[in-house]
mmCIF file of C-alpha atoms in Angstrom:
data_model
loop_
_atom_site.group_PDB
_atom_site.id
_atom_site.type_symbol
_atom_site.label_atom_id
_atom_site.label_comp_id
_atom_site.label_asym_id
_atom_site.label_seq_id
_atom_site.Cartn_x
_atom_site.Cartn_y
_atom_site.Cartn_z
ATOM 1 C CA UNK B 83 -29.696 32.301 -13.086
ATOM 2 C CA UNK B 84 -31.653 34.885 -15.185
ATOM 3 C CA UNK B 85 -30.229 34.753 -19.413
ATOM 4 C CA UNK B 86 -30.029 38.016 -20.648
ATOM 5 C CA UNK B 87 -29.038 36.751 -23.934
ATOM 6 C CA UNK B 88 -28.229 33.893 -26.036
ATOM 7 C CA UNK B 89 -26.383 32.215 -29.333
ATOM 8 C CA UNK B 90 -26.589 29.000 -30.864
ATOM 9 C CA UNK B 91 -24.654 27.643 -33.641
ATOM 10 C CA UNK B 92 -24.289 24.204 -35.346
ATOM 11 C CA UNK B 93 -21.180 23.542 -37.351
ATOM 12 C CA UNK B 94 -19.810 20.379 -39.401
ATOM 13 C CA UNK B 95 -16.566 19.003 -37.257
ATOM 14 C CA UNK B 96 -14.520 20.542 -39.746
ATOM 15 C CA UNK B 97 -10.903 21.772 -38.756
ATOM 16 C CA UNK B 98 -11.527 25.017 -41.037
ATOM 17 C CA UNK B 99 -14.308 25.860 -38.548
ATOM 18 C CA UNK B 100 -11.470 25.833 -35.444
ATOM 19 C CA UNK B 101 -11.081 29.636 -36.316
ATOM 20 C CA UNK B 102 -14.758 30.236 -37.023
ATOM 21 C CA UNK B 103 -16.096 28.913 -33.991
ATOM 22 C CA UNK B 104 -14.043 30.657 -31.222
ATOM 23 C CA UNK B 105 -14.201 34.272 -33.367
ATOM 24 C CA UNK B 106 -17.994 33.881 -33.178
ATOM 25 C CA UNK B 107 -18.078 32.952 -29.214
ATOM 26 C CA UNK B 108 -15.724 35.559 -28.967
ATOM 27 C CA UNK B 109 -17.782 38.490 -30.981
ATOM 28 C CA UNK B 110 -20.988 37.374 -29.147
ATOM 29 C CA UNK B 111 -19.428 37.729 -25.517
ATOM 30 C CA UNK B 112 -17.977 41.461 -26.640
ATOM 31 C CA UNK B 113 -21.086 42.830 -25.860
ATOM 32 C CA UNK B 114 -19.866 42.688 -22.129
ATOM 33 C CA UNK B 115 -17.309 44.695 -22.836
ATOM 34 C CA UNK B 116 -14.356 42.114 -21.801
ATOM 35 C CA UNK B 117 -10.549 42.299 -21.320
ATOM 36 C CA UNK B 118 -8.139 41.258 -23.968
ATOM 37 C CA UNK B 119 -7.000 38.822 -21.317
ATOM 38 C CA UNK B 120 -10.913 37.379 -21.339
ATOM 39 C CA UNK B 121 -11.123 37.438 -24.991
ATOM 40 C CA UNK B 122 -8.189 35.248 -25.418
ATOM 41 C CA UNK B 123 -8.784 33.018 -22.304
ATOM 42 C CA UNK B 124 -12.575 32.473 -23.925
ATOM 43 C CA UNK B 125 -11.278 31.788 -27.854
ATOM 44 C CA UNK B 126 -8.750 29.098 -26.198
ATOM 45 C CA UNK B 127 -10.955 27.290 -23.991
ATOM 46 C CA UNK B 128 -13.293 27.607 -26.964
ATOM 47 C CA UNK B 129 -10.419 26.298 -29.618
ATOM 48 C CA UNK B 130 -9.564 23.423 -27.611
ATOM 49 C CA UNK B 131 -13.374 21.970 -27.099
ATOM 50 C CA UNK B 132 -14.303 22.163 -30.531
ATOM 51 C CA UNK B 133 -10.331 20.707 -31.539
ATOM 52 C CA UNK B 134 -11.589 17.461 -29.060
ATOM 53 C CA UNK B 135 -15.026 17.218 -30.967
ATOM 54 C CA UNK B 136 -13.298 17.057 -34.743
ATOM 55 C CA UNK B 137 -9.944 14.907 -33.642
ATOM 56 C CA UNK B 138 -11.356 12.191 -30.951
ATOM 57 C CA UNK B 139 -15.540 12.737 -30.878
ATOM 58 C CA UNK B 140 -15.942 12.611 -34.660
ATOM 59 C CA UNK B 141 -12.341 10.593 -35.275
ATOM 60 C CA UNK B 142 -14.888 8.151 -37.216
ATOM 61 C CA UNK B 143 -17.559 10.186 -38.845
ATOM 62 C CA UNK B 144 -18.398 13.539 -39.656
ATOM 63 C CA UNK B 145 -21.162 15.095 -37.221
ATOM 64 C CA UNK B 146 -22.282 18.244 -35.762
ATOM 65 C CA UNK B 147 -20.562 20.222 -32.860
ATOM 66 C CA UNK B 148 -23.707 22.299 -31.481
ATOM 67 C CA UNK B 149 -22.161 25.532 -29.301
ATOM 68 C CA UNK B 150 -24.602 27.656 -27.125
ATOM 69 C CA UNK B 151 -23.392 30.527 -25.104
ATOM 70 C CA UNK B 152 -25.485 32.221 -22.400
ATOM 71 C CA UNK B 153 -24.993 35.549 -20.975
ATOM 72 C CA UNK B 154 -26.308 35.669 -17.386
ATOM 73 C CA UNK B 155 -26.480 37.925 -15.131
ATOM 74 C CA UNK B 156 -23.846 39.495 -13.057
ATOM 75 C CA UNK B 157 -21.356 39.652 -15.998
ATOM 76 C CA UNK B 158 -21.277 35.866 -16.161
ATOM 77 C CA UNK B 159 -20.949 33.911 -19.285
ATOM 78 C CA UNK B 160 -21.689 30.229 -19.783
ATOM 79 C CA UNK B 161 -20.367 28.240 -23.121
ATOM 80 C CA UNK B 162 -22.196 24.862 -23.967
ATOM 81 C CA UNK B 163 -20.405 23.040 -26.607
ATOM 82 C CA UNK B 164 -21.605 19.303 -27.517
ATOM 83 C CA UNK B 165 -20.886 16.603 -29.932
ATOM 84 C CA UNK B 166 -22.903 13.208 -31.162
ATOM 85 C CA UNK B 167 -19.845 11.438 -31.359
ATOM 86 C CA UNK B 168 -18.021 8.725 -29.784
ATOM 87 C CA UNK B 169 -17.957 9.755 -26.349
ATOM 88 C CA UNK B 170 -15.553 9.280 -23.426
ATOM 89 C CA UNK B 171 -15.243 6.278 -21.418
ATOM 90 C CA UNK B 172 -13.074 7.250 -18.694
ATOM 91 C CA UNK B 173 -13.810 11.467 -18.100
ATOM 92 C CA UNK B 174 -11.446 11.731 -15.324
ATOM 93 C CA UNK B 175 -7.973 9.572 -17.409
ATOM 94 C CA UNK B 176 -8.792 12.251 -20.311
ATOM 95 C CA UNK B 177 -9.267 15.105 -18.162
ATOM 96 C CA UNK B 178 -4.989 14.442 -17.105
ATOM 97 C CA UNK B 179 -2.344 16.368 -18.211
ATOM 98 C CA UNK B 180 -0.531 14.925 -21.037
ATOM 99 C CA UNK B 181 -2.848 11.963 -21.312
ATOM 100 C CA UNK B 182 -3.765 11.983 -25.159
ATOM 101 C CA UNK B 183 -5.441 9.006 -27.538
ATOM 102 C CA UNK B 184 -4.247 10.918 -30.722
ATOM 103 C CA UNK B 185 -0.713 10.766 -30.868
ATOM 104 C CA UNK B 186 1.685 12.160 -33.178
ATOM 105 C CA UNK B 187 1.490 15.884 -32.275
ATOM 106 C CA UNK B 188 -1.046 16.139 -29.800
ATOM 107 C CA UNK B 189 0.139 17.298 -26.345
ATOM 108 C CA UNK B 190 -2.812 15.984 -24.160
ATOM 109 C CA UNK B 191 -3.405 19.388 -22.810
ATOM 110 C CA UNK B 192 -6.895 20.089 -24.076
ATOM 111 C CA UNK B 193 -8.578 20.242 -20.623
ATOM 112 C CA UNK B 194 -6.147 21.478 -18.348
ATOM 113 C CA UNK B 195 -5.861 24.332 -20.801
ATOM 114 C CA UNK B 196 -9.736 24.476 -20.150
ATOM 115 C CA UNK B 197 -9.655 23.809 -16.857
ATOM 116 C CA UNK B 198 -7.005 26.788 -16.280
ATOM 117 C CA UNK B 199 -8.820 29.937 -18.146
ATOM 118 C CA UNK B 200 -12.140 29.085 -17.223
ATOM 119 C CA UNK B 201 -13.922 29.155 -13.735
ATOM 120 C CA UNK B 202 -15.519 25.891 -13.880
ATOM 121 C CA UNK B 203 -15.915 23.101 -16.204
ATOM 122 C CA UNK B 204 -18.493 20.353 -16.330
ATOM 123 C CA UNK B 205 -18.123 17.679 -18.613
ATOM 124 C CA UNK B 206 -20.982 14.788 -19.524
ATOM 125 C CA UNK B 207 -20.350 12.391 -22.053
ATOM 126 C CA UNK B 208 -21.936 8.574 -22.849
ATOM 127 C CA UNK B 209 -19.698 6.517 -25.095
ATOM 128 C CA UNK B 210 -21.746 6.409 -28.321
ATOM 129 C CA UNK B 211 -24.095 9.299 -27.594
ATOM 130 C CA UNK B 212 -21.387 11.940 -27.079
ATOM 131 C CA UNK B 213 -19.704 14.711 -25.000
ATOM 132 C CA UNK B 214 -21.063 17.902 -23.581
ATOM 133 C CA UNK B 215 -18.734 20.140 -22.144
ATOM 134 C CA UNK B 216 -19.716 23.794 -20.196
ATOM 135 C CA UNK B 217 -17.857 26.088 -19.256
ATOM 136 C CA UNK B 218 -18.471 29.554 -16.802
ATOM 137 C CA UNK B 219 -16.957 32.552 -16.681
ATOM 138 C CA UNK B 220 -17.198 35.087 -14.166
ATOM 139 C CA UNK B 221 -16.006 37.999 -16.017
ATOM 140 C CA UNK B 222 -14.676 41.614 -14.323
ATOM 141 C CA UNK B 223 -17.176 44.373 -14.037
ATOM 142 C CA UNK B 224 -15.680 47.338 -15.877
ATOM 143 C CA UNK T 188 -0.849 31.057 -40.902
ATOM 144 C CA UNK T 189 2.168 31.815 -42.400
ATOM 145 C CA UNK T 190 5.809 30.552 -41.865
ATOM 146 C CA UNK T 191 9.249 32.576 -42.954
ATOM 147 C CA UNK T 192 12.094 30.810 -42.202
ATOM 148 C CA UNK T 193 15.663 32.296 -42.681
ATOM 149 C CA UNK T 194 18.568 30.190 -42.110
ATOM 150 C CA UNK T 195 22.396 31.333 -41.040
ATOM 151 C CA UNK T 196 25.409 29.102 -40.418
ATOM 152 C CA UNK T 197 23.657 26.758 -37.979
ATOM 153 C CA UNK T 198 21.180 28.892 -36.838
ATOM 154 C CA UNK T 199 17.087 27.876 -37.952
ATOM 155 C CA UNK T 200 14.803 30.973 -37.164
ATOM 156 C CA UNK T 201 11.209 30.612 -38.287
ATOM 157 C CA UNK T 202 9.057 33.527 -38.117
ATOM 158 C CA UNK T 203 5.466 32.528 -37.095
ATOM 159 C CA UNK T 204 2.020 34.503 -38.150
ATOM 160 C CA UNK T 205 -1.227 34.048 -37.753
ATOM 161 C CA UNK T 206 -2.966 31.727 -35.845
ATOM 162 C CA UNK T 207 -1.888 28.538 -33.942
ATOM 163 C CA UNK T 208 -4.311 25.646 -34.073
ATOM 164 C CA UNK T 209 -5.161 22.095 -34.814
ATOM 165 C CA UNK T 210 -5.895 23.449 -38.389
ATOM 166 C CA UNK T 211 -3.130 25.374 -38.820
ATOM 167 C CA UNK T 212 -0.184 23.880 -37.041
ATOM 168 C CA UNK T 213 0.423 20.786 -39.424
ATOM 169 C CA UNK T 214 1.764 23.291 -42.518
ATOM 170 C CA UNK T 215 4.060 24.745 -39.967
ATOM 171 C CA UNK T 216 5.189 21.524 -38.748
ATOM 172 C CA UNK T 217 6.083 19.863 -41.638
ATOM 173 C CA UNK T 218 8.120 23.394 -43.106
ATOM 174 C CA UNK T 219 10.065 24.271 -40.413
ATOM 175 C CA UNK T 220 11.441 20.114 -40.058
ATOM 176 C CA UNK T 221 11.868 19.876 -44.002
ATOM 177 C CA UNK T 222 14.553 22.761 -43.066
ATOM 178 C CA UNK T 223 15.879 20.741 -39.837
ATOM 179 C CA UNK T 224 16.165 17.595 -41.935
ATOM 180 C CA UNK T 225 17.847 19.279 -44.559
ATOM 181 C CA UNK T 226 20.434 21.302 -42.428
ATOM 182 C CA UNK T 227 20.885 19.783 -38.751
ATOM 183 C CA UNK T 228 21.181 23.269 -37.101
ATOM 184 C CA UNK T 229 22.229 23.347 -33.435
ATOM 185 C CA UNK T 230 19.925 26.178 -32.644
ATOM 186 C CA UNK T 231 16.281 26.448 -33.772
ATOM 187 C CA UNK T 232 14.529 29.983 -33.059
ATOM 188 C CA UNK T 233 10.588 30.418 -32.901
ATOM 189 C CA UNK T 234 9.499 33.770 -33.186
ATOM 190 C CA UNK T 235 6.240 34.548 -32.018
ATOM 191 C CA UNK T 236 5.619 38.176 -32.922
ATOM 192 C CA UNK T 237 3.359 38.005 -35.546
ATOM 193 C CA UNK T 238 1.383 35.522 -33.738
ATOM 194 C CA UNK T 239 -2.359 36.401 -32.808
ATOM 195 C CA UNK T 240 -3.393 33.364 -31.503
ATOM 196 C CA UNK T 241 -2.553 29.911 -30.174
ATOM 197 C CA UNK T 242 -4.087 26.833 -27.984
ATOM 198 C CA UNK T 243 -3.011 23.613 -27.471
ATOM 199 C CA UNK T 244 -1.759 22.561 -30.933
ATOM 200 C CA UNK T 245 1.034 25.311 -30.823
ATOM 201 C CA UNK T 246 2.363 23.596 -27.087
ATOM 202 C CA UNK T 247 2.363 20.210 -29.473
ATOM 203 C CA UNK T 248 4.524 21.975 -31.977
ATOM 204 C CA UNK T 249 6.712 23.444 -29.819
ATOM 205 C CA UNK T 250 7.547 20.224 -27.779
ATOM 206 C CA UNK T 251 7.876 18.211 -31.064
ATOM 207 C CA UNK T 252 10.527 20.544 -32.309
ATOM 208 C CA UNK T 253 11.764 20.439 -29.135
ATOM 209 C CA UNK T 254 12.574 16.971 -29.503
ATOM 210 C CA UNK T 255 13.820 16.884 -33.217
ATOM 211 C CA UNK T 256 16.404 19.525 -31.598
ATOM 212 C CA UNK T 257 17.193 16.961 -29.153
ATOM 213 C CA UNK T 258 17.666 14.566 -31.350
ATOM 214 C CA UNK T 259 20.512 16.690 -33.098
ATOM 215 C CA UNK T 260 21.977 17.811 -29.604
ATOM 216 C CA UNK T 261 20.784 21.168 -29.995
ATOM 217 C CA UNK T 262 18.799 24.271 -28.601
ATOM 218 C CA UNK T 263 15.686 25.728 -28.942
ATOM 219 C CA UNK T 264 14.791 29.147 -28.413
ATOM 220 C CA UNK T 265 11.102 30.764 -28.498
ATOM 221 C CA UNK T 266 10.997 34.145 -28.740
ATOM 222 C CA UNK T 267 8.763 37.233 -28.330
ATOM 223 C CA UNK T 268 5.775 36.215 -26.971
ATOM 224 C CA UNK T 269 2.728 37.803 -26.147
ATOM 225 C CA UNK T 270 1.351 37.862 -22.437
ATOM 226 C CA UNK T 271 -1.487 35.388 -23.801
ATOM 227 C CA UNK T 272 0.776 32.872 -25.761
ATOM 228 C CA UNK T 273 3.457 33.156 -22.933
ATOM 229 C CA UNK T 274 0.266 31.949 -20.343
ATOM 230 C CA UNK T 275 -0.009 28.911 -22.422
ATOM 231 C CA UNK T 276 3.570 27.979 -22.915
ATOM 232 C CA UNK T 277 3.876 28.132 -19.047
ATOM 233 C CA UNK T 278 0.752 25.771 -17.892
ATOM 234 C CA UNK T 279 2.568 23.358 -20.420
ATOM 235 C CA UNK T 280 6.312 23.877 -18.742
ATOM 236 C CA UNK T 281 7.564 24.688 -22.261
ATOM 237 C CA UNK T 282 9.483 27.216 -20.104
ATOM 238 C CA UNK T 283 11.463 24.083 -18.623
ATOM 239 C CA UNK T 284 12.196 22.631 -21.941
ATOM 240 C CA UNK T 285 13.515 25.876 -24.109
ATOM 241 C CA UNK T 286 14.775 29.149 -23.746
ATOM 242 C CA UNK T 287 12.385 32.144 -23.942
ATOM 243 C CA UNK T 288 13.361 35.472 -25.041
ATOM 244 C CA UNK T 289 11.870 38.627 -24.571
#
């Protein structure tokens, strides 16, 4: 699919960046001219990647979350974000509802929050190497 | 994110602003059940109005005051949310748990 345009940002796993991160996705998709609705779907599914990269991929260590966002054609925006960190044994236990490693406050909801306001989700990850998650968005011609 | 909360006979209403996240949501958290702990209300109110934003973190808030509430036999209430904060309250069931207003 033809990129008409692209981002890429690398940011310490710090929880001050939470805020930082999805404003900048969000300010580079505006260009397409999205809904309110979109904006706030994209900042949450955005919010809760990078939230899984600073409290389970770099529980440990610091590290880098690397973000990429593609526009393609056809109003279509893709969202790469990726972490060095511990990675993910079992993708498809994590992936549940309510199923959480972190405790205290945590509600396990991270992907099927992801799962719900975007139009796909792939998600690679190698225990050691890291996670990659990407997400697509079909967003409304207006 | 900022935190108001005004207290009446047994009656706990915190007013929310800002932004919900993993960041944020731990200063909340620890305000709003310094003022359970120190009064044992039998109805807590979150107001959303002045809230711009919130993922995940804010469902885990909720459902852990949800359960401090329980804990004392009493209600919660979350009130006046935006279309966006209400879509996330509902994929968690927080709808089941509490009351919403507005």
């Amino acid at each position: 699919m033809k990129i008409l345009n692209q981002f890429k940002m690398e940011l310490l796993a710090r929880s001050s960046n939470e805020s930082f991160s999805r404003v900048a996705v969000a300010a580079f998709v505006s260009q397409l001219d999205p809904t309110i609705e979109e904006i706030s779907d994209i900042k949450t599914a955005v919010s809760e990647a990078v939230t899984n990269c600073i409290v389970h991929a770099y529980k440990e260590q610091l590290g880098y979350i690397y973000i990429t966002v593609r526009i393609l054609q056809g109003n279509k925006v893709s969202i790469k974000i990726k972490d060095k960190g511990c990675g993910i044994a079992d993708i498809k236990q994590a992936m549940e509802p309510l199923f959480t490693t972190a405790g205290g406050e945590r509600a396990g909801l991270g992907f099927a929050v992801m799962q719900s306001f975007m139009d796909k989700i792939y998600v690679k990850s190698q225990v050691g190497k890291g996670t990659t998650v990407i997400f697509h968005k079909q967003l409304k011609s207006r | 994110m900022q935190c108001r909360i005004e207290s009446s006979g047994n009656i706990i209403t915190a007013y929310l602003d800002g932004e919900i996240d993993h960041h944020t949501a731990k200063d909340v958290r620890e305000k709003i059940d310094a003022q359970i702990m120190a009064q044992s209300p039998e109805l807590l109110v979150l107001d959303f109005r002045d809230v711009t934003f919130m993922d995940s973190s804010g469902i885990g808030l909720v459902m852990g005051r949800y359960k401090q509430m329980q804990l004392l036999s009493g209600q919660l209430h979350i009130s006046n949310l935006s279309p966006h904060i209400k879509k996330v309250m509902q994929l968690a069931g927080m709808d089941r748990l509490a009351t919403i207003k507005n």
